[in-house]
Short mmCIF file of C-alpha atoms in Angstrom, two decimals:
data_model
loop_
_atom_site.label_atom_id
_atom_site.label_comp_id
_atom_site.label_asym_id
_atom_site.label_seq_id
_atom_site.Cartn_x
_atom_site.Cartn_y
_atom_site.Cartn_z
CA MET A 1356 -31.26 -1.49 -18.25
CA THR A 1357 -32.22 -0.17 -14.49
CA GLN A 1358 -31.04 -1.96 -11.80
CA LYS A 1359 -32.47 -2.56 -8.92
CA HIS A 1360 -30.96 -1.39 -5.74
CA LEU A 1361 -31.93 -2.66 -2.42
CA THR A 1362 -31.21 0.06 0.45
CA VAL A 1363 -28.66 -1.18 3.77
CA PRO A 1364 -28.15 1.37 6.67
CA ALA A 1365 -23.99 1.04 7.25
CA LYS A 1366 -23.68 -0.04 10.50
CA LEU A 1367 -25.45 -3.32 8.75
CA LEU A 1368 -23.67 -3.44 5.32
CA GLN A 1369 -20.69 -3.61 7.68
CA GLN A 1370 -21.35 -5.83 10.06
CA GLN A 1371 -22.41 -8.06 6.63
CA MET A 1372 -18.69 -7.57 5.06
CA ALA A 1373 -17.04 -8.64 8.45
CA LEU A 1374 -19.19 -11.81 9.24
CA VAL A 1375 -18.17 -13.12 5.33
CA PHE A 1376 -14.01 -11.30 6.85
CA GLU A 1377 -14.42 -13.77 9.71
CA ALA A 1378 -15.90 -15.74 7.31
CA TRP A 1379 -12.06 -16.56 5.69
CA GLY A 1380 -10.33 -16.20 8.50
CA LEU A 1381 -9.31 -13.14 9.15
CA PRO A 1382 -8.90 -11.98 13.04
CA GLU A 1383 -11.98 -10.52 14.08
CA ALA A 1384 -9.94 -7.08 14.81
CA ASP A 1385 -9.23 -7.45 11.33
CA ALA A 1386 -12.35 -8.59 9.33
CA ASP A 1387 -13.46 -5.07 11.17
CA ILE A 1388 -11.28 -2.72 9.93
CA THR A 1389 -11.23 -3.96 6.08
CA ALA A 1390 -15.31 -4.03 6.59
CA GLU A 1391 -15.04 -0.34 7.86
CA VAL A 1392 -13.04 0.49 4.45
CA LEU A 1393 -14.95 -1.00 2.28
CA THR A 1394 -18.21 0.15 3.80
CA ARG A 1395 -16.31 3.91 4.22
CA ALA A 1396 -15.57 3.88 -0.06
CA ASP A 1397 -18.70 3.19 -0.47
CA LEU A 1398 -20.38 5.53 1.84
CA MET A 1399 -18.30 8.12 -0.56
CA GLY A 1400 -20.25 6.92 -3.83
CA ILE A 1401 -17.14 4.42 -4.91
CA ASP A 1402 -19.45 1.79 -5.92
CA SER A 1403 -16.85 0.43 -6.77
CA HIS A 1404 -14.64 -0.22 -4.00
CA GLY A 1405 -17.28 -1.45 -1.15
CA ILE A 1406 -19.24 -4.65 -1.28
CA THR A 1407 -19.51 -5.24 -4.46
CA LEU A 1408 -15.11 -6.81 -4.50
CA LEU A 1409 -15.85 -9.13 -2.29
CA PRO A 1410 -16.53 -11.48 -5.47
CA LEU A 1411 -13.30 -10.22 -6.19
CA TYR A 1412 -12.05 -11.52 -2.33
CA ASP A 1413 -13.42 -14.61 -2.73
CA GLU A 1414 -12.10 -15.13 -6.70
CA LEU A 1415 -8.78 -14.95 -4.97
CA ILE A 1416 -8.72 -16.79 -1.99
CA ARG A 1417 -10.23 -19.86 -4.12
CA THR A 1418 -7.05 -18.97 -7.40
CA GLY A 1419 -4.57 -19.49 -3.31
CA ARG A 1420 -3.88 -15.20 -4.54
CA LEU A 1421 -4.51 -13.44 -1.41
CA GLU A 1422 -3.92 -15.37 1.91
CA PRO A 1423 -6.61 -14.25 4.48
CA ARG A 1424 -4.93 -15.09 7.87
CA ALA A 1425 -1.54 -13.23 6.89
CA LYS A 1426 0.94 -12.61 8.97
CA ILE A 1427 1.55 -8.60 8.93
CA GLY A 1428 4.85 -6.80 10.41
CA ILE A 1429 7.58 -3.52 9.80
CA ASP A 1430 10.20 -4.70 8.30
CA ARG A 1431 12.41 -1.82 8.76
CA SER A 1432 11.87 1.96 10.32
CA PHE A 1433 13.93 4.53 10.40
CA GLY A 1434 13.31 7.92 11.48
CA ALA A 1435 10.30 8.94 9.80
CA ILE A 1436 10.10 6.13 7.55
CA ALA A 1437 9.14 2.47 7.12
CA VAL A 1438 8.30 -0.14 5.35
CA ILE A 1439 5.18 -2.73 6.02
CA ASP A 1440 4.97 -6.56 5.36
CA GLY A 1441 1.56 -7.44 3.66
CA GLY A 1442 1.95 -11.11 4.10
CA GLY A 1443 0.52 -11.52 0.90
CA GLY A 1444 -3.48 -10.69 3.09
CA PHE A 1445 -6.27 -8.26 2.13
CA GLY A 1446 -4.55 -5.08 1.57
CA GLN A 1447 -6.86 -2.17 3.77
CA VAL A 1448 -5.55 -3.49 7.18
CA PRO A 1449 -1.50 -3.20 6.34
CA SER A 1450 -2.03 0.55 4.37
CA VAL A 1451 -4.26 1.23 7.47
CA ARG A 1452 -1.30 0.51 9.74
CA ALA A 1453 0.98 2.96 7.10
CA MET A 1454 -1.18 5.41 7.69
CA ASP A 1455 -1.66 5.53 11.28
CA LEU A 1456 1.80 4.99 11.68
CA ALA A 1457 3.17 7.74 9.00
CA ILE A 1458 0.97 9.75 10.99
CA GLU A 1459 2.76 8.94 14.29
CA LYS A 1460 5.76 9.65 12.69
CA ALA A 1461 4.87 13.07 11.13
CA HIS A 1462 3.82 13.59 14.99
CA ALA A 1463 7.50 13.06 15.75
CA PHE A 1464 8.94 14.27 13.14
CA GLY A 1465 7.25 16.46 10.30
CA ILE A 1466 6.87 13.87 8.30
CA GLY A 1467 5.93 10.59 8.12
CA ALA A 1468 6.31 7.81 4.90
CA VAL A 1469 5.59 4.34 5.14
CA GLY A 1470 5.57 2.14 1.49
CA VAL A 1471 3.91 -1.41 2.19
CA ARG A 1472 5.49 -4.70 0.33
CA ASN A 1473 3.75 -8.36 -0.08
CA SER A 1474 -0.04 -7.00 -0.01
CA ASN A 1475 -2.52 -6.62 -2.34
CA HIS A 1476 -5.81 -4.96 -3.41
CA TYR A 1477 -6.18 -2.17 -1.17
CA GLY A 1478 -9.22 -0.52 -1.85
CA ALA A 1479 -10.29 3.35 -2.01
CA ALA A 1480 -6.84 5.42 -2.18
CA GLY A 1481 -8.82 8.36 -0.55
CA VAL A 1482 -10.22 6.61 3.11
CA TYR A 1483 -6.05 6.36 3.55
CA ALA A 1484 -5.92 10.18 2.71
CA LEU A 1485 -8.73 11.11 4.84
CA ARG A 1486 -7.21 9.05 8.14
CA ALA A 1487 -4.14 12.18 7.64
CA ALA A 1488 -7.12 15.42 7.06
CA GLU A 1489 -9.35 13.87 9.55
CA ARG A 1490 -5.77 14.07 12.76
CA GLY A 1491 -4.98 18.05 10.85
CA LEU A 1492 -2.45 16.69 8.81
CA ILE A 1493 -1.81 16.58 5.04
CA GLY A 1494 -2.58 12.81 3.36
CA LEU A 1495 -1.01 10.86 0.68
CA SER A 1496 -1.51 7.37 -0.67
CA THR A 1497 -0.97 5.77 -3.85
CA SER A 1498 -1.34 2.30 -4.94
CA ALA A 1499 0.46 -0.01 -7.66
CA VAL A 1500 -2.20 -3.13 -8.56
CA TYR A 1501 -2.02 -6.78 -9.55
CA LYS A 1502 -2.95 -6.82 -13.38
CA PRO A 1503 -1.51 -4.26 -15.88
CA SER A 1504 -4.55 -2.36 -17.66
CA ILE A 1505 -2.45 1.00 -18.92
CA VAL A 1506 -1.19 1.02 -22.60
CA PRO A 1507 1.32 3.83 -21.82
CA ILE A 1508 1.03 6.18 -25.21
CA PHE A 1509 1.38 5.36 -28.70
CA GLY A 1510 2.07 1.69 -27.52
CA ARG A 1511 -0.22 -1.31 -27.90
CA GLU A 1512 -0.23 -3.75 -24.21
CA PRO A 1513 -1.03 -2.36 -20.88
CA ARG A 1514 2.19 -1.35 -18.50
CA LEU A 1515 1.16 0.00 -15.89
CA GLY A 1516 -2.11 -0.85 -13.46
CA THR A 1517 -5.18 1.56 -12.84
CA ASN A 1518 -2.77 3.51 -10.22
CA PRO A 1519 -4.68 4.51 -7.93
CA LEU A 1520 -3.81 8.54 -6.17
CA ALA A 1521 -5.44 10.03 -3.44
CA PHE A 1522 -4.39 13.94 -1.91
CA ALA A 1523 -6.44 14.72 1.13
CA ALA A 1524 -5.11 18.34 3.45
CA PRO A 1525 -7.76 19.09 6.77
CA GLY A 1526 -9.38 22.65 7.18
CA ARG A 1527 -10.33 24.36 10.01
CA HIS A 1528 -14.56 24.87 9.80
CA ASN A 1529 -14.35 23.48 5.73
CA ARG A 1530 -14.54 19.72 4.98
CA PRO A 1531 -11.04 18.30 3.68
CA PHE A 1532 -9.87 19.25 0.43
CA LEU A 1533 -9.85 15.61 -1.35
CA LEU A 1534 -8.50 14.14 -4.52
CA ASP A 1535 -8.34 10.87 -4.74
CA MET A 1536 -8.85 9.89 -8.68
CA ALA A 1537 -7.45 6.39 -10.67
CA THR A 1538 -4.77 7.60 -13.46
CA SER A 1539 -6.48 5.09 -15.95
CA THR A 1540 -9.13 7.55 -17.78
CA ILE A 1541 -11.40 4.75 -15.43
CA ALA A 1542 -11.36 2.72 -12.68
CA ILE A 1543 -11.73 -0.94 -13.38
CA GLY A 1544 -14.54 -0.30 -10.94
CA LYS A 1545 -16.49 1.62 -13.02
CA LEU A 1546 -15.90 -1.35 -15.69
CA LYS A 1547 -18.19 -3.76 -13.74
CA LEU A 1548 -20.39 -1.43 -12.82
CA ALA A 1549 -21.11 -0.04 -16.31
CA ALA A 1550 -20.89 -4.56 -17.26
CA ARG A 1551 -23.97 -4.99 -14.31
CA GLU A 1552 -25.56 -2.57 -15.39
CA GLY A 1553 -25.75 -3.51 -19.18
CA ARG A 1554 -24.08 0.01 -20.41
CA ARG A 1555 -21.50 0.92 -22.76
CA LEU A 1556 -18.88 2.81 -22.25
CA PRO A 1557 -17.83 5.85 -23.52
CA GLU A 1558 -15.66 6.51 -26.78
CA GLY A 1559 -12.06 7.50 -24.90
CA TRP A 1560 -12.32 4.56 -21.58
CA ALA A 1561 -11.05 1.47 -23.02
CA LEU A 1562 -9.81 -0.10 -26.22
CA ASP A 1563 -9.87 -2.38 -27.71
CA ALA A 1564 -6.93 -5.34 -29.54
CA HIS A 1565 -6.13 -2.77 -32.29
CA GLY A 1566 -5.88 1.01 -30.05
CA GLN A 1567 -9.36 1.71 -31.36
CA PRO A 1568 -11.67 2.97 -28.74
CA GLN A 1569 -14.10 -0.25 -26.92
CA GLU A 1570 -17.45 -0.03 -25.79
CA ASP A 1571 -18.24 -3.07 -24.71
CA PRO A 1572 -17.41 -2.99 -20.79
CA SER A 1573 -18.38 -7.25 -20.38
CA GLN A 1574 -14.77 -7.20 -23.30
CA ALA A 1575 -13.08 -4.79 -21.92
CA LEU A 1576 -12.79 -5.82 -17.88
CA LEU A 1577 -11.62 -9.70 -20.94
CA ASP A 1578 -8.91 -6.96 -23.15
CA ARG A 1579 -7.73 -4.71 -19.48
CA LEU A 1580 -6.66 -2.20 -22.47
CA MET A 1581 -7.21 1.20 -20.51
CA THR A 1582 -6.76 4.87 -21.81
CA PRO A 1583 -4.14 6.44 -18.52
CA LEU A 1584 -5.98 9.50 -17.66
CA GLY A 1585 -6.53 11.98 -20.85
CA GLY A 1586 -6.90 9.12 -23.54
CA SER A 1587 -5.44 10.34 -26.20
CA ARG A 1588 -1.81 11.94 -26.55
CA THR A 1589 -3.53 15.34 -28.32
CA MET A 1590 -6.01 15.37 -24.61
CA GLY A 1591 -3.24 15.77 -22.60
CA GLY A 1592 -2.45 11.40 -21.52
CA HIS A 1593 0.77 11.85 -21.91
CA LYS A 1594 0.31 13.36 -18.51
CA GLY A 1595 -2.08 10.17 -16.81
CA TYR A 1596 0.54 7.74 -18.26
CA GLY A 1597 3.33 9.95 -16.07
CA LEU A 1598 0.77 9.97 -12.43
CA ALA A 1599 0.58 6.41 -13.48
CA ALA A 1600 4.15 5.84 -13.95
CA MET A 1601 4.93 8.20 -11.07
CA VAL A 1602 2.75 6.19 -8.69
CA GLU A 1603 4.09 2.64 -9.81
CA VAL A 1604 7.58 4.22 -8.56
CA LEU A 1605 6.22 5.35 -5.66
CA SER A 1606 4.06 1.63 -4.84
CA THR A 1607 6.40 -0.42 -5.85
CA LEU A 1608 10.28 0.88 -6.60
CA LEU A 1609 10.14 2.72 -3.10
CA PRO A 1610 8.71 -0.25 -1.02
CA GLY A 1611 10.09 -3.01 -3.13
CA ALA A 1612 6.93 -4.90 -4.15
CA SER A 1613 6.62 -6.61 -7.51
CA TYR A 1614 6.66 -4.59 -10.52
CA ALA A 1615 3.17 -6.78 -12.47
CA PRO A 1616 4.87 -6.63 -15.47
CA LEU A 1617 8.05 -8.60 -14.89
CA ARG A 1618 6.38 -11.06 -12.09
CA ALA A 1619 6.68 -14.48 -12.48
CA PRO A 1620 3.87 -15.88 -14.30
CA ASP A 1621 4.00 -18.39 -11.03
CA ALA A 1622 4.62 -16.24 -8.60
CA GLU A 1623 2.81 -17.31 -5.69
CA ARG A 1624 1.75 -14.02 -4.74
CA PHE A 1625 0.57 -10.89 -5.98
CA ASP A 1626 2.81 -9.19 -3.72
CA VAL A 1627 1.64 -5.35 -5.02
CA GLY A 1628 2.88 -2.28 -2.89
CA HIS A 1629 1.17 1.23 -1.17
CA PHE A 1630 2.75 3.74 -0.40
CA HIS A 1631 1.51 6.14 2.77
CA MET A 1632 2.05 10.19 3.90
CA ALA A 1633 1.20 11.98 6.49
CA LEU A 1634 3.03 15.81 6.25
CA HIS A 1635 2.31 18.47 9.17
CA PRO A 1636 1.43 21.46 8.54
CA ASP A 1637 2.18 23.21 11.82
CA ALA A 1638 6.45 22.54 11.39
CA PHE A 1639 6.15 24.39 8.08
CA ARG A 1640 4.40 27.27 10.09
CA GLU A 1641 2.71 28.83 13.08
CA PRO A 1642 -0.19 26.56 14.58
CA GLY A 1643 -3.19 26.60 12.57
CA ALA A 1644 -2.23 29.19 9.67
CA PHE A 1645 -2.78 26.25 7.15
CA LEU A 1646 -6.00 25.05 8.13
CA ASP A 1647 -7.02 28.99 7.83
CA ASP A 1648 -5.48 29.32 4.80
CA LEU A 1649 -7.45 26.51 3.12
CA ASP A 1650 -10.38 27.21 4.14
CA ALA A 1651 -10.12 30.54 2.25
CA PHE A 1652 -8.77 28.70 -0.40
CA ILE A 1653 -11.78 26.50 -0.46
CA ASP A 1654 -14.11 29.42 -0.26
CA CYS A 1655 -12.63 31.29 -3.12
CA LEU A 1656 -13.10 27.74 -5.51
CA HIS A 1657 -16.32 27.91 -3.77
CA ALA A 1658 -17.31 31.68 -5.10
CA THR A 1659 -16.58 31.28 -8.02
CA HIS A 1660 -18.73 32.83 -10.70
CA PRO A 1661 -20.27 29.35 -12.60
CA ALA A 1662 -20.40 29.85 -16.53
CA ASP A 1663 -24.17 27.85 -15.59
CA PRO A 1664 -25.74 29.18 -12.57
CA ASP A 1665 -27.72 25.54 -12.02
CA GLU A 1666 -24.01 24.27 -11.67
CA PRO A 1667 -22.46 25.74 -9.25
CA VAL A 1668 -18.34 25.39 -8.64
CA ARG A 1669 -17.53 22.18 -6.15
CA VAL A 1670 -14.11 21.88 -4.92
CA PRO A 1671 -12.12 17.54 -4.99
CA GLY A 1672 -14.00 16.12 -1.98
CA ASP A 1673 -17.36 17.64 -2.53
CA PRO A 1674 -19.13 15.16 -4.25
CA GLU A 1675 -17.40 12.85 -1.72
CA HIS A 1676 -18.28 14.26 1.30
CA GLU A 1677 -22.25 14.83 -0.03
CA THR A 1678 -22.68 11.25 -0.86
CA PHE A 1679 -21.13 10.36 2.66
CA GLU A 1680 -23.70 12.08 4.58
CA ARG A 1681 -26.87 11.08 2.58
CA ARG A 1682 -26.27 7.60 2.83
CA SER A 1683 -24.96 7.66 5.93
CA ARG A 1684 -29.11 8.90 6.82
CA GLU A 1685 -30.58 6.88 3.91
CA GLY A 1686 -28.32 3.78 3.69
CA VAL A 1687 -26.41 2.41 0.92
CA PRO A 1688 -27.97 0.82 -2.62
CA VAL A 1689 -27.20 -1.93 -2.91
CA PRO A 1690 -27.34 -3.55 -6.64
CA HIS A 1691 -29.72 -6.51 -6.25
CA SER A 1692 -27.37 -9.01 -8.59
CA LEU A 1693 -24.92 -8.05 -5.65
CA VAL A 1694 -26.53 -8.40 -2.64
CA GLN A 1695 -27.25 -12.43 -3.98
CA ALA A 1696 -23.16 -12.87 -4.73
CA VAL A 1697 -22.72 -11.71 -0.95
CA ALA A 1698 -25.47 -14.69 -0.25
CA ALA A 1699 -23.95 -17.15 -2.18
CA ILE A 1700 -19.92 -16.26 -1.38
CA ALA A 1701 -21.81 -15.82 2.97
CA ARG A 1702 -23.59 -19.62 2.09
CA GLU A 1703 -19.82 -20.68 0.72
CA CYS A 1704 -17.92 -19.53 3.96
CA GLY A 1705 -20.78 -20.66 6.13
CA ALA A 1706 -20.83 -17.27 7.24
CA ASP A 1707 -24.13 -15.11 8.63
CA PHE A 1708 -26.33 -13.86 5.99
CA LEU A 1709 -27.98 -10.48 7.66
CA LEU A 1710 -29.35 -8.74 4.46
CA ALA A 1711 -32.34 -8.91 2.55
CA GLN A 1712 -32.65 -11.13 -0.08
CA PRO A 1713 -34.49 -9.34 -2.75
CA ALA A 1714 -37.14 -11.55 -4.71
CA GLU A 1715 -36.44 -13.64 -8.33
#
């Protein structure tokens, strides 16, 4: 089934989301930051982490799991390290503040590491890592999630979230190296996209209650039984499992957030945790030397002889940068069904609706 889309200029998309966030109660500055993070994800082609999240956020607010008027503050600060309390609200604002504080500390100490607790879903990890790279630093961002989805190797129950991680590093002339990935074989958002577009799941993305491959995306969303990156043990799934556990340690245990499988069922907030780190390359080497070497490294990877002449070797981050540049010119494709959902949300919360309403 082919999904019809409305192409929306990025500026308009961001403005529409900001209006909804303000109507939900976010202060104007926080609404703008949250909308900017989501728009950046859509521009980068991470469609599962952009405007498509509005229905989820609407549900979380309605059920009292997300506080739009969150009070965000620094709980601890010691040298190069700090912890931010997200106030039970959206994860984007405390995460932007955390990475910006990590960048500030990296300029002072060579490294900055800031954890976030009492937060919620924070969107695309790569957006935060890139904030550091665009300022000449190396950035690392990881996050836990509020609901376990990854089944450990040899297990039958979910014990870890899809637990994303992103790493970005700057060059002098090349676009930043960017690794942005879930530690599950596929992100939950990809299941939502598959369900919306009527596509079956490839074998190895998700499991059913008996541990067998699940191909129905709607049922997979209900079951939340995801394979760790790699899938089976023979295909390296134990490595994805280990990475997901590592992200949990950094994002949850280190800042003191809630580990979802052990959270009380009646807990008022999800208390999701994140981790953001910035490294200053000039603290390790002569100023500028790292930037030059990263350029040479990227150039060498790009120069690799391809197995298929029609498929050149790419570097992590190339697809996102290329999509960002194209969509910045042409606009962001938004499915008609999502436009209609956003229209309904805007109507309910009293926000202006700026997008073109598709015909039924």
